[in-house]
Structure formats: C-alpha cells, structure tokens
CSV table of C-alpha atoms and ligand atoms in Angstrom, one decimal:
chain,number,residue,atom,x,y,z
A,1,UNK,CA,0.0,0.0,0.0
A,2,UNK,CA,1.4,3.4,-1.0
A,3,UNK,CA,0.6,6.4,1.3
A,4,UNK,CA,2.3,9.7,0.1
A,5,UNK,CA,4.1,11.2,3.1
A,6,UNK,CA,3.4,8.0,5.0
A,7,UNK,CA,0.0,9.6,6.0
A,8,UNK,CA,-1.7,7.5,8.6
A,9,UNK,CA,1.0,4.8,8.4
A,10,UNK,CA,2.1,3.4,11.8
A,11,UNK,CA,5.8,3.3,11.7
A,12,UNK,CA,6.7,2.4,15.3
A,13,UNK,CA,5.3,2.1,18.8
A,14,UNK,CA,5.9,4.7,21.5
A,15,UNK,CA,5.2,5.3,25.2
A,16,UNK,CA,6.3,8.9,25.0
A,17,UNK,CA,3.2,10.8,23.8
A,18,UNK,CA,-0.4,10.2,22.7
A,19,UNK,CA,-2.3,12.5,20.3
A,20,UNK,CA,-6.0,12.3,19.5
A,21,UNK,CA,-6.3,14.6,16.5
A,22,UNK,CA,-10.1,14.5,16.4
A,23,UNK,CA,-10.5,15.4,20.0
A,24,UNK,CA,-7.5,17.7,20.2
A,25,UNK,CA,-5.8,15.7,23.0
A,26,UNK,CA,-2.1,15.7,23.7
A,27,UNK,CA,-0.7,13.5,26.5
A,28,UNK,CA,2.9,13.2,27.7
A,29,UNK,CA,3.4,9.7,28.9
A,30,UNK,CA,-0.3,9.6,30.0
A,31,UNK,CA,-0.7,13.1,31.4
A,32,UNK,CA,-2.2,16.1,29.6
A,33,UNK,CA,0.6,18.4,28.3
A,34,UNK,CA,-1.2,21.3,29.9
A,35,UNK,CA,-0.8,19.7,33.4
A,36,UNK,CA,2.9,20.2,33.1
A,37,UNK,CA,2.4,23.9,32.4
A,38,UNK,CA,0.3,24.2,35.5
A,39,UNK,CA,2.3,22.1,38.0
A,40,UNK,CA,5.8,21.4,36.7
A,41,UNK,CA,8.9,23.2,35.6
A,42,UNK,CA,10.8,22.8,32.4
A,43,UNK,CA,13.3,20.6,34.1
A,44,UNK,CA,10.7,18.3,35.7
A,45,UNK,CA,8.8,17.9,32.5
A,46,UNK,CA,12.0,17.1,30.5
A,47,UNK,CA,13.0,14.5,33.1
A,48,UNK,CA,9.5,12.9,32.9
A,49,UNK,CA,9.5,12.8,29.1
A,50,UNK,CA,13.0,11.5,28.9
A,51,UNK,CA,13.0,8.9,31.6
A,52,UNK,CA,9.3,8.1,32.1
A,53,UNK,CA,9.0,9.0,35.8
A,54,UNK,CA,9.0,12.1,37.9
A,55,UNK,CA,12.3,13.0,39.6
A,56,UNK,CA,12.4,12.9,43.4
A,57,UNK,CA,14.0,15.9,45.1
A,58,UNK,CA,17.6,14.8,44.9
A,59,UNK,CA,17.1,13.5,41.3
A,60,UNK,CA,15.6,16.9,40.4
A,61,UNK,CA,18.5,18.8,42.0
A,62,UNK,CA,21.0,16.6,40.2
A,63,UNK,CA,19.3,17.0,36.9
A,64,UNK,CA,19.2,20.8,37.4
A,65,UNK,CA,22.9,21.0,38.3
A,66,UNK,CA,23.9,18.9,35.4
A,67,UNK,CA,22.1,21.3,33.1
A,68,UNK,CA,23.7,24.2,34.8
A,69,UNK,CA,27.2,22.6,34.5
A,70,UNK,CA,26.8,21.8,30.8
A,71,UNK,CA,25.7,25.2,29.6
A,72,UNK,CA,29.1,26.4,28.3
A,73,UNK,CA,30.0,26.1,24.6
A,74,UNK,CA,33.4,24.3,24.3
A,75,UNK,CA,36.2,26.7,23.1
A,76,UNK,CA,36.9,24.9,19.8
A,77,UNK,CA,33.2,25.0,19.0
A,78,UNK,CA,33.0,28.7,19.6
A,79,UNK,CA,35.9,29.1,17.1
A,80,UNK,CA,33.9,27.2,14.5
A,81,UNK,CA,30.9,29.3,15.2
A,82,UNK,CA,33.0,32.5,14.9
A,83,UNK,CA,34.1,31.4,11.4
A,84,UNK,CA,30.7,30.8,10.0
A,85,UNK,CA,29.5,33.4,7.5
A,86,UNK,CA,27.5,36.3,9.0
A,87,UNK,CA,24.6,35.7,6.7
A,88,UNK,CA,24.1,32.1,7.7
A,89,UNK,CA,20.7,31.6,9.4
A,90,UNK,CA,20.5,30.7,13.0
A,91,UNK,CA,19.1,27.2,12.3
A,92,UNK,CA,22.0,26.5,10.0
A,93,UNK,CA,24.4,27.7,12.7
A,94,UNK,CA,22.7,25.5,15.3
A,95,UNK,CA,22.8,22.5,13.0
A,96,UNK,CA,26.5,23.0,12.1
A,97,UNK,CA,27.4,23.7,15.7
A,98,UNK,CA,25.6,20.7,17.1
A,99,UNK,CA,27.2,18.4,14.5
A,100,UNK,CA,30.6,19.6,15.6
A,101,UNK,CA,30.2,18.7,19.3
A,102,UNK,CA,32.4,15.9,20.5
A,103,UNK,CA,30.4,14.2,23.2
A,104,UNK,CA,30.7,10.8,24.8
A,105,UNK,CA,27.4,9.2,24.8
A,106,UNK,CA,26.9,9.2,28.6
A,107,UNK,CA,24.0,11.6,29.3
A,108,UNK,CA,24.5,13.2,26.0
A,109,UNK,CA,20.8,14.1,25.9
A,110,UNK,CA,21.3,16.2,29.0
A,111,UNK,CA,24.3,18.0,27.6
A,112,UNK,CA,22.5,18.8,24.4
A,113,UNK,CA,19.5,20.3,26.2
A,114,UNK,CA,21.9,22.3,28.4
A,115,UNK,CA,24.0,23.8,25.6
A,116,UNK,CA,21.4,24.7,22.9
A,117,UNK,CA,20.2,27.9,24.5
A,118,UNK,CA,23.8,29.1,24.9
A,119,UNK,CA,24.5,28.4,21.2
A,120,UNK,CA,21.4,30.3,20.2
A,121,UNK,CA,22.0,33.2,22.4
A,122,UNK,CA,25.7,33.5,21.6
A,123,UNK,CA,25.0,33.5,17.8
A,124,UNK,CA,22.0,35.9,18.2
A,125,UNK,CA,23.9,38.5,20.2
A,126,UNK,CA,26.8,38.3,17.8
A,127,UNK,CA,24.5,38.9,14.8
A,128,UNK,CA,23.0,41.9,16.6
A,129,UNK,CA,26.6,43.1,17.5
A,130,UNK,CA,25.8,42.9,21.2
A,131,UNK,CA,28.2,41.8,23.8
A,132,UNK,CA,28.2,38.1,24.7
A,133,UNK,CA,26.3,37.1,27.9
A,134,UNK,CA,27.8,34.0,29.5
A,135,UNK,CA,25.5,31.5,31.2
A,136,UNK,CA,24.9,32.6,34.9
A,137,UNK,CA,25.5,29.6,37.2
A,138,UNK,CA,23.6,31.4,40.0
A,139,UNK,CA,20.5,31.1,37.9
A,140,UNK,CA,19.3,27.6,38.4
A,141,UNK,CA,16.3,27.7,36.1
A,142,UNK,CA,17.1,26.6,32.6
A,143,UNK,CA,14.5,28.9,31.1
A,144,UNK,CA,15.4,31.9,33.2
A,145,UNK,CA,19.0,31.6,32.3
A,146,UNK,CA,18.0,31.3,28.6
A,147,UNK,CA,16.0,34.6,28.8
A,148,UNK,CA,19.0,36.2,30.6
A,149,UNK,CA,21.5,35.1,28.0
A,150,UNK,CA,19.3,36.4,25.2
A,151,UNK,CA,18.2,39.7,26.7
A,152,UNK,CA,20.3,40.4,29.8
A,153,UNK,CA,17.0,40.6,31.7
A,154,UNK,CA,15.5,38.6,34.5
A,155,UNK,CA,11.8,39.3,34.0
A,156,UNK,CA,9.7,36.7,35.8
A,157,UNK,CA,6.6,37.2,33.5
A,158,UNK,CA,8.7,36.7,30.3
A,159,UNK,CA,10.3,33.6,31.8
A,160,UNK,CA,6.8,32.2,32.8
A,161,UNK,CA,5.4,32.7,29.2
A,162,UNK,CA,8.5,31.2,27.5
A,163,UNK,CA,8.4,28.3,29.9
A,164,UNK,CA,4.7,27.6,29.0
A,165,UNK,CA,5.7,27.6,25.3
A,166,UNK,CA,8.7,25.4,25.8
A,167,UNK,CA,6.8,22.9,27.9
A,168,UNK,CA,3.9,22.7,25.4
A,169,UNK,CA,6.3,22.1,22.4
A,170,UNK,CA,8.7,19.5,24.0
A,171,UNK,CA,7.2,16.5,22.4
A,172,UNK,CA,4.7,15.6,19.7
A,173,UNK,CA,4.8,12.1,18.4
A,174,UNK,CA,6.3,11.1,15.1
A,175,UNK,CA,6.5,14.5,13.5
A,176,UNK,CA,8.9,15.0,10.6
A,177,UNK,CA,11.9,16.0,12.7
A,178,UNK,CA,11.4,13.3,15.4
A,179,UNK,CA,11.0,10.8,12.6
A,180,UNK,CA,14.3,12.0,11.1
A,181,UNK,CA,16.0,11.5,14.5
A,182,UNK,CA,14.6,8.0,14.8
A,183,UNK,CA,15.6,7.0,11.3
A,184,UNK,CA,19.2,8.2,12.0
A,185,UNK,CA,19.5,6.5,15.3
A,186,UNK,CA,18.0,3.3,13.9
A,187,UNK,CA,21.1,2.8,11.8
A,188,UNK,CA,23.0,2.7,15.1
A,189,UNK,CA,24.5,6.1,14.5
A,190,UNK,CA,24.9,8.4,17.5
A,191,UNK,CA,22.8,11.0,19.2
A,192,UNK,CA,24.7,14.0,17.7
A,193,UNK,CA,24.0,12.6,14.2
A,194,UNK,CA,20.3,12.1,15.0
A,195,UNK,CA,19.9,15.6,16.4
A,196,UNK,CA,21.7,17.1,13.4
A,197,UNK,CA,19.2,15.3,11.1
A,198,UNK,CA,16.3,16.5,13.3
A,199,UNK,CA,17.5,20.1,13.1
A,200,UNK,CA,17.8,20.0,9.4
A,201,UNK,CA,14.3,18.7,9.2
A,202,UNK,CA,12.9,21.2,11.7
A,203,UNK,CA,14.1,24.2,9.6
A,204,UNK,CA,11.6,23.7,6.8
A,205,UNK,CA,8.7,26.2,6.5
A,206,UNK,CA,6.1,23.4,6.6
A,207,UNK,CA,7.4,22.3,10.0
A,208,UNK,CA,9.3,24.5,12.5
A,209,UNK,CA,9.7,27.4,10.1
A,210,UNK,CA,5.9,28.3,10.1
A,211,UNK,CA,5.8,31.0,12.9
A,212,UNK,CA,8.0,33.3,10.8
A,213,UNK,CA,5.4,32.9,8.1
A,214,UNK,CA,2.6,33.7,10.5
A,215,UNK,CA,4.2,37.0,11.6
A,216,UNK,CA,4.7,37.9,7.9
A,217,UNK,CA,1.0,37.1,7.3
A,218,UNK,CA,-0.2,39.3,10.2
A,219,UNK,CA,2.1,42.1,9.2
A,220,UNK,CA,0.7,41.9,5.7
A,221,UNK,CA,-2.9,42.0,6.9
A,222,UNK,CA,-2.0,44.8,9.3
A,223,UNK,CA,-5.6,46.0,10.0
A,224,UNK,CA,-8.8,44.0,10.8
A,225,UNK,CA,-10.7,45.4,7.7
A,226,UNK,CA,-8.1,43.7,5.4
A,227,UNK,CA,-8.3,40.2,6.8
A,228,UNK,CA,-10.9,38.8,4.5
A,229,UNK,CA,-9.4,40.2,1.3
A,230,UNK,CA,-5.8,39.1,2.1
A,231,UNK,CA,-6.7,35.6,3.1
A,232,UNK,CA,-9.1,35.2,0.2
A,233,UNK,CA,-6.5,36.3,-2.3
A,234,UNK,CA,-4.1,33.8,-0.9
A,235,UNK,CA,-6.6,30.9,-1.1
A,236,UNK,CA,-7.5,31.9,-4.7
A,237,UNK,CA,-3.7,31.7,-5.5
A,238,UNK,CA,-3.6,28.3,-3.8
A,239,UNK,CA,-1.2,29.5,-1.2
A,240,UNK,CA,-1.0,27.9,2.2
A,241,UNK,CA,-2.0,30.0,5.1
A,242,UNK,CA,0.8,29.6,7.7
A,243,UNK,CA,-0.3,28.5,11.1
A,244,UNK,CA,-3.3,26.5,9.9
A,245,UNK,CA,-3.7,22.8,9.2
A,246,UNK,CA,-2.0,19.9,10.8
A,247,UNK,CA,-1.3,16.3,9.7
A,248,UNK,CA,-2.8,14.9,12.9
A,249,UNK,CA,-5.1,17.5,14.4
A,250,UNK,CA,-8.5,17.8,12.7
A,251,UNK,CA,-9.6,20.4,15.2
A,252,UNK,CA,-7.8,23.3,17.0
A,253,UNK,CA,-4.4,22.2,18.2
A,254,UNK,CA,-4.7,22.1,22.1
A,255,UNK,CA,-1.3,23.7,22.3
A,256,UNK,CA,-2.6,26.7,20.3
A,257,UNK,CA,-5.5,27.0,22.7
A,258,UNK,CA,-3.2,26.9,25.7
A,259,UNK,CA,-0.9,29.5,24.3
A,260,UNK,CA,-3.8,31.8,23.3
A,261,UNK,CA,-5.2,31.5,26.8
A,262,UNK,CA,-1.7,32.4,28.3
A,263,UNK,CA,-1.6,35.6,26.3
A,264,UNK,CA,-5.3,36.6,26.8
A,265,UNK,CA,-4.9,36.1,30.6
A,266,UNK,CA,-2.0,38.5,30.8
A,267,UNK,CA,-2.6,41.7,32.8
A,268,UNK,CA,-2.1,43.7,29.6
A,269,UNK,CA,-3.2,41.9,26.5
A,270,UNK,CA,-1.2,43.2,23.6
A,271,UNK,CA,-3.2,45.3,21.1
A,272,UNK,CA,-2.3,43.2,18.0
A,273,UNK,CA,-3.9,40.1,19.7
A,274,UNK,CA,-7.2,41.3,18.5
A,275,UNK,CA,-5.9,41.1,14.9
A,276,UNK,CA,-4.6,37.6,15.6
A,277,UNK,CA,-7.9,36.4,17.0
A,278,UNK,CA,-9.9,37.9,14.2
A,279,UNK,CA,-7.6,36.6,11.6
A,280,UNK,CA,-8.0,33.1,13.1
A,281,UNK,CA,-11.8,33.3,13.1
A,282,UNK,CA,-12.0,34.6,9.5
A,283,UNK,CA,-9.4,32.2,8.2
A,284,UNK,CA,-11.0,29.1,9.7
A,285,UNK,CA,-14.3,30.3,8.1
A,286,UNK,CA,-12.7,30.8,4.6
A,287,UNK,CA,-10.7,27.5,4.8
A,288,UNK,CA,-13.9,25.7,5.6
A,289,UNK,CA,-15.4,27.2,2.4
A,290,UNK,CA,-12.4,26.7,0.1
A,291,UNK,CA,-11.1,23.4,1.5
A,292,UNK,CA,-14.3,21.7,2.7
A,293,UNK,CA,-13.7,18.4,4.4
A,294,UNK,CA,-10.1,19.1,5.1
A,295,UNK,CA,-10.8,20.2,8.7
A,296,UNK,CA,-8.2,23.0,8.8
A,297,UNK,CA,-7.8,24.8,12.1
A,298,UNK,CA,-5.2,26.7,14.0
A,299,UNK,CA,-1.9,24.8,14.8
A,300,UNK,CA,0.6,25.5,17.5
A,301,UNK,CA,2.8,27.7,15.3
A,302,UNK,CA,0.0,30.3,15.0
A,303,UNK,CA,0.0,31.2,18.6
A,304,UNK,CA,3.7,30.4,19.0
A,305,UNK,CA,4.2,33.4,16.7
A,306,UNK,CA,1.9,35.4,19.0
A,307,UNK,CA,4.0,34.3,22.1
A,308,UNK,CA,7.2,35.4,20.4
A,309,UNK,CA,5.7,38.7,19.4
A,310,UNK,CA,4.5,39.3,23.0
A,311,UNK,CA,8.0,38.5,24.3
A,312,UNK,CA,9.5,40.8,21.6
A,313,UNK,CA,11.7,38.0,20.3
A,314,UNK,CA,13.0,38.4,16.8
A,315,UNK,CA,11.3,36.2,14.2
A,316,UNK,CA,14.7,34.8,13.1
A,317,UNK,CA,15.0,33.1,16.5
A,318,UNK,CA,11.6,31.3,16.4
A,319,UNK,CA,12.6,28.0,15.0
A,320,UNK,CA,15.7,27.8,17.0
A,321,UNK,CA,13.8,28.4,20.2
A,322,UNK,CA,11.3,25.7,19.2
A,323,UNK,CA,14.2,23.4,18.8
A,324,UNK,CA,15.5,24.2,22.3
A,325,UNK,CA,12.3,22.5,23.6
A,326,UNK,CA,11.8,19.8,21.0
A,327,UNK,CA,15.3,18.6,21.7
A,328,UNK,CA,13.7,16.8,24.7
A,329,UNK,CA,11.3,14.9,22.5
A,330,UNK,CA,14.0,14.1,19.9
A,331,UNK,CA,16.3,12.6,22.6
A,332,UNK,CA,13.4,10.7,24.3
A,333,UNK,CA,12.6,9.1,20.9
A,334,UNK,CA,16.2,8.4,20.2
A,335,UNK,CA,16.5,6.5,23.5
A,336,UNK,CA,13.3,4.6,22.9
A,337,UNK,CA,14.4,3.7,19.4
A,338,UNK,CA,17.8,2.4,20.6
A,339,UNK,CA,16.1,0.3,23.3
A,340,UNK,CA,14.0,-1.5,20.7
A,341,UNK,CA,15.6,-1.1,17.4
A,342,UNK,CA,14.6,-2.0,13.8
A,343,UNK,CA,16.3,0.0,11.1
A,344,UNK,CA,13.8,2.1,9.0
A,345,UNK,CA,13.9,1.0,5.4
A,346,UNK,CA,10.5,1.5,3.7
A,347,UNK,CA,9.9,0.4,0.1
A,348,UNK,CA,9.3,2.5,-3.0
A,349,UNK,CA,7.0,2.0,-5.9
A,350,UNK,CA,8.9,2.2,-9.2
A,351,UNK,CA,7.1,4.3,-11.8
A,352,UNK,CA,10.1,5.2,-14.1
A,353,UNK,CA,11.1,4.0,-17.6
A,354,UNK,CA,10.9,0.3,-18.5
A,355,UNK,CA,8.8,-0.5,-15.5
A,356,UNK,CA,8.5,-4.4,-15.6
A,357,UNK,CA,5.3,-4.2,-13.5
A,358,UNK,CA,3.5,-1.7,-15.7
A,359,UNK,CA,1.0,-3.0,-18.3
B,1,ACO,N1,-3.7,26.6,3.9
B,1,ACO,C1,-4.5,26.3,2.9
B,1,ACO,N2,-4.7,25.0,2.5
B,1,ACO,C2,-4.2,24.1,3.3
B,1,ACO,C3,-3.4,24.3,4.4
B,1,ACO,C4,-3.2,25.7,4.8
B,1,ACO,N3,-2.5,26.0,5.8
B,1,ACO,N4,-3.0,23.2,5.0
B,1,ACO,C5,-3.5,22.2,4.2
B,1,ACO,N5,-4.2,22.7,3.2
B,1,ACO,C6,-5.0,22.0,2.1
B,1,ACO,C7,-4.0,21.6,1.0
B,1,ACO,O1,-3.9,22.5,0.0
B,1,ACO,C8,-4.7,20.3,0.5
B,1,ACO,O2,-5.8,20.7,-0.3
B,1,ACO,P1,-6.1,19.9,-1.7
B,1,ACO,O3,-6.4,18.5,-1.3
B,1,ACO,O4,-7.3,20.7,-2.2
B,1,ACO,O5,-4.9,20.1,-2.5
B,1,ACO,C9,-5.3,19.7,1.8
B,1,ACO,O6,-5.5,20.8,2.7
B,1,ACO,C10,-4.5,18.7,2.5
B,1,ACO,O7,-3.2,19.2,2.6
B,1,ACO,P2,-1.9,18.3,2.8
B,1,ACO,O8,-0.6,19.0,2.6
B,1,ACO,O9,-2.1,17.0,2.1
B,1,ACO,O10,-2.1,18.0,4.4
B,1,ACO,P3,-0.9,17.6,5.3
B,1,ACO,O11,-1.5,16.8,6.4
B,1,ACO,O12,0.1,16.9,4.5
B,1,ACO,O13,-0.3,19.0,5.8
B,1,ACO,C11,0.7,20.7,7.0
B,1,ACO,C12,-0.1,19.4,7.1
B,1,ACO,C13,2.0,20.5,6.2
B,1,ACO,C14,0.9,21.3,8.4
B,1,ACO,C15,-0.2,21.7,6.2
B,1,ACO,O14,-1.5,21.9,6.8
B,1,ACO,C16,0.4,23.1,6.0
B,1,ACO,O15,1.2,23.2,5.0
B,1,ACO,N6,0.2,24.1,6.9
B,1,ACO,C17,0.8,25.4,6.8
B,1,ACO,C18,2.2,25.4,7.4
B,1,ACO,C19,2.1,25.3,8.9
B,1,ACO,O16,1.4,26.0,9.6
B,1,ACO,N7,3.0,24.4,9.4
B,1,ACO,C20,3.1,24.2,10.9
B,1,ACO,C21,2.6,22.8,11.3
B,1,ACO,S1,2.7,22.5,13.0
B,1,ACO,C22,4.3,22.0,13.2
B,1,ACO,O17,5.0,21.6,12.3
B,1,ACO,C23,4.9,22.1,14.6
C-alpha cells in the first residue's frame, strides 16, 4: 500500500506521547501536556518525558545541576561558530554547531538540552553586535538563564510565558523532525547525528519554520478590515495559510488554545492580539469554504508566533527556540528507538522508464 508522506501509516510504537487529532488531546506519557504547564517546571517535564518518571527531590537537584554545569560552549566549538559566514541563518548555525560537538554518549541528551540555549544566544547576540552574555551559574532555572543570556534581563513574567511555550512544544509524536532523528538512530548512528538530522528537518517552513510565516501574514494583513481580502486572495492563488492545518489535528491544536489563553490572561493583553484572534476566526471560516472536508484549524505555530511577538523575540529566532524545547522529545525518541531497534527502510513503488510491472 502506497501512502504519500506516510500519511496515517504506523511506523513504530511509542510510550512517549499520545495524540488524538479528532478530540484535540495531547498526553505526555499519559498526562495532559497542559498539566505540566500548571504544576511542573521545564526541568521536571523534561525528566519525565526522557525517563518516564517524575524525579524525586535529589534527582531533580542533580538534573538541574547537570544542566547548569553543561551550559558552556566548548572553546573549539566557539571558534567554529565564529568562522561561520555572517549571513548564515540561526538554524543552519545551530545544525552545524551541534554536529561539531564531541560528546561521549553518557547523558549526551542532557548536555544537548543544556548547551542549545547558549549556542542560540551566543550567535544571536553576535548577529546583533551585542556583547556576549555568559550563562549565569547562579540562575538555576534553565528557562530563566536562557532569557537572561538572550536579553540580559531577568523578568519573571517573560520567563513564565516562555516556559509555558517550551513545555507545550517539548514532544509531539512522530512529527517530521522526530522521525528524522529516529531514522538516523535506527542505523546505530549516534545522538549527535540524530539531532543534526532533526535540526535540518525542523528548519523547513512546513514544520518548524511556520511562525515566521505567521508573523509575515499578520504584518501583511495589518488591519482588521483587510483580513478577508488578504486571506481570500491567498486561497485563490492556492497559497497555504501559515499557522493553519495539521497532519494529525483535525480540530484546533490544544497547544494553540493553551498559548492563546496564556496571552489573553495577561494583565495587559497586547493590542495586536485582536488582529490575531480575528484573523484566526475569518481564516477558519474561509478555509472551511475553500477546502471543505479538510478540517483545517489553527496549529501550535500560529500562537507560537503570538508568544514570540509578545516577548518581543526576533522572528529569526523562532525555529531555534522551538528546537530548544523539542530537543527533549528528539532525545526521548532516540533513547526509545535504541532500546527496541529495527532499522527504518521503507519500500518504494517504481514508476520510471521500462517498469517491468507496468502493463
Ligand atoms: N492553507 C491552505 N490550504 C491548506 C493548508 C493551509 N495552511 N493546509 C492544508 N491545506 C490544504 C491543502 O492545500 C490540501 O488541499 P487539496 O487537497 O485541495 O490540495 C489539503 O488541505 C491537504 O493538505 P496536505 O498538505 O495533504 O495536508 P498535510 O496533512 O500533509 O499537511 C501541513 C499538514 C504541512 C501542516 C499543512 O497543513 C500546511 O502546510 N500548513 C501550513 C504550514 C504550517 O502551519 N505548518 C506548521 C505545522 S505545526 C508543526 O509543524 C509544529
């Protein structure tokens, strides 16, 4: 049976997450993803997703300290980073940098989670001609230190919003980048190679690159009275509306709802949120008319863009920041794949010249 894009094909078993696309449910190892936003930190959620249990107090302290101790970029890696062309995008830099890391396999997942925010911040500040901000070992929280390295600020509300986003995007089944990581590890290659594959896959505008497209869309619409015309023109030209549609969700993505609530519950709701909410309403209506039966609704990237805009984070950083949380899911899947491995090697249907099966 041939299924383009492996749509609906079950390629492996997993205990890491469960998605019900019709109901809009996302569970991390049996618990709703939103529970982790309400009751757990980034570190506790990552531990639970990686190892399948909650850490006790000493395990949690140890996990946190290991993340703190592994934040620094090795000197030789910084040298490589410094030599990369200035115009190289941040995802390309992240991919190249990660692939240059020399790590022994022991707890490599932890070292990767720890160092990614530093790589992103180092490169970002260099691009903006800002002075480097080293990781601060007195800041124990992974997310707080990330915000500090990027912005030199320690604003609690910014940290809380970013932590919500990072927790909600840590893991999501066999999406394209996670699949890429599992395929690589299934050849008995190493974790660095698997994460390099995942990063290359994440970069694409149909996957992790979508929020930039959402911001571009909202900027183009600009005022509420233009929403209908702009969206309609795009649909007539058969363009995809960024931030809508999902391979698995056939209703609103629960992560989009959670992110939207986070912003609308803020003391001061940003003015442009009205434009985002109206655009969502009108786009769903038009998609329903133009693509009946496709069940196209808002996906996580739509409100991820809103979160980034609220936090005043440059759009060039979006996909890299998404990767800084999804690294947890990639590593959990790599571990799961290694523990019960069959190499991925699907078949193809030959449709070229001199096809012996064609009649
Ligand atoms: N805008 C307009 N039409 C759409 C959209 C969209 N955003 N998404 C799907 N469609 C239409 C397609 O044109 C197609 O219509 P057709 O059958 O008339 O040609 C139909 O819906 C099915 O589309 P597929 O590409 O087959 O659906 P698939 O499940 O493969 O696509 C995807 C999922 C890639 C996310 C798609 O919805 C899309 O391109 N969305 C826009 C990009 C985006 O927001 N990506 C972020 C996804 S979330 C994440 O990766 C974390």
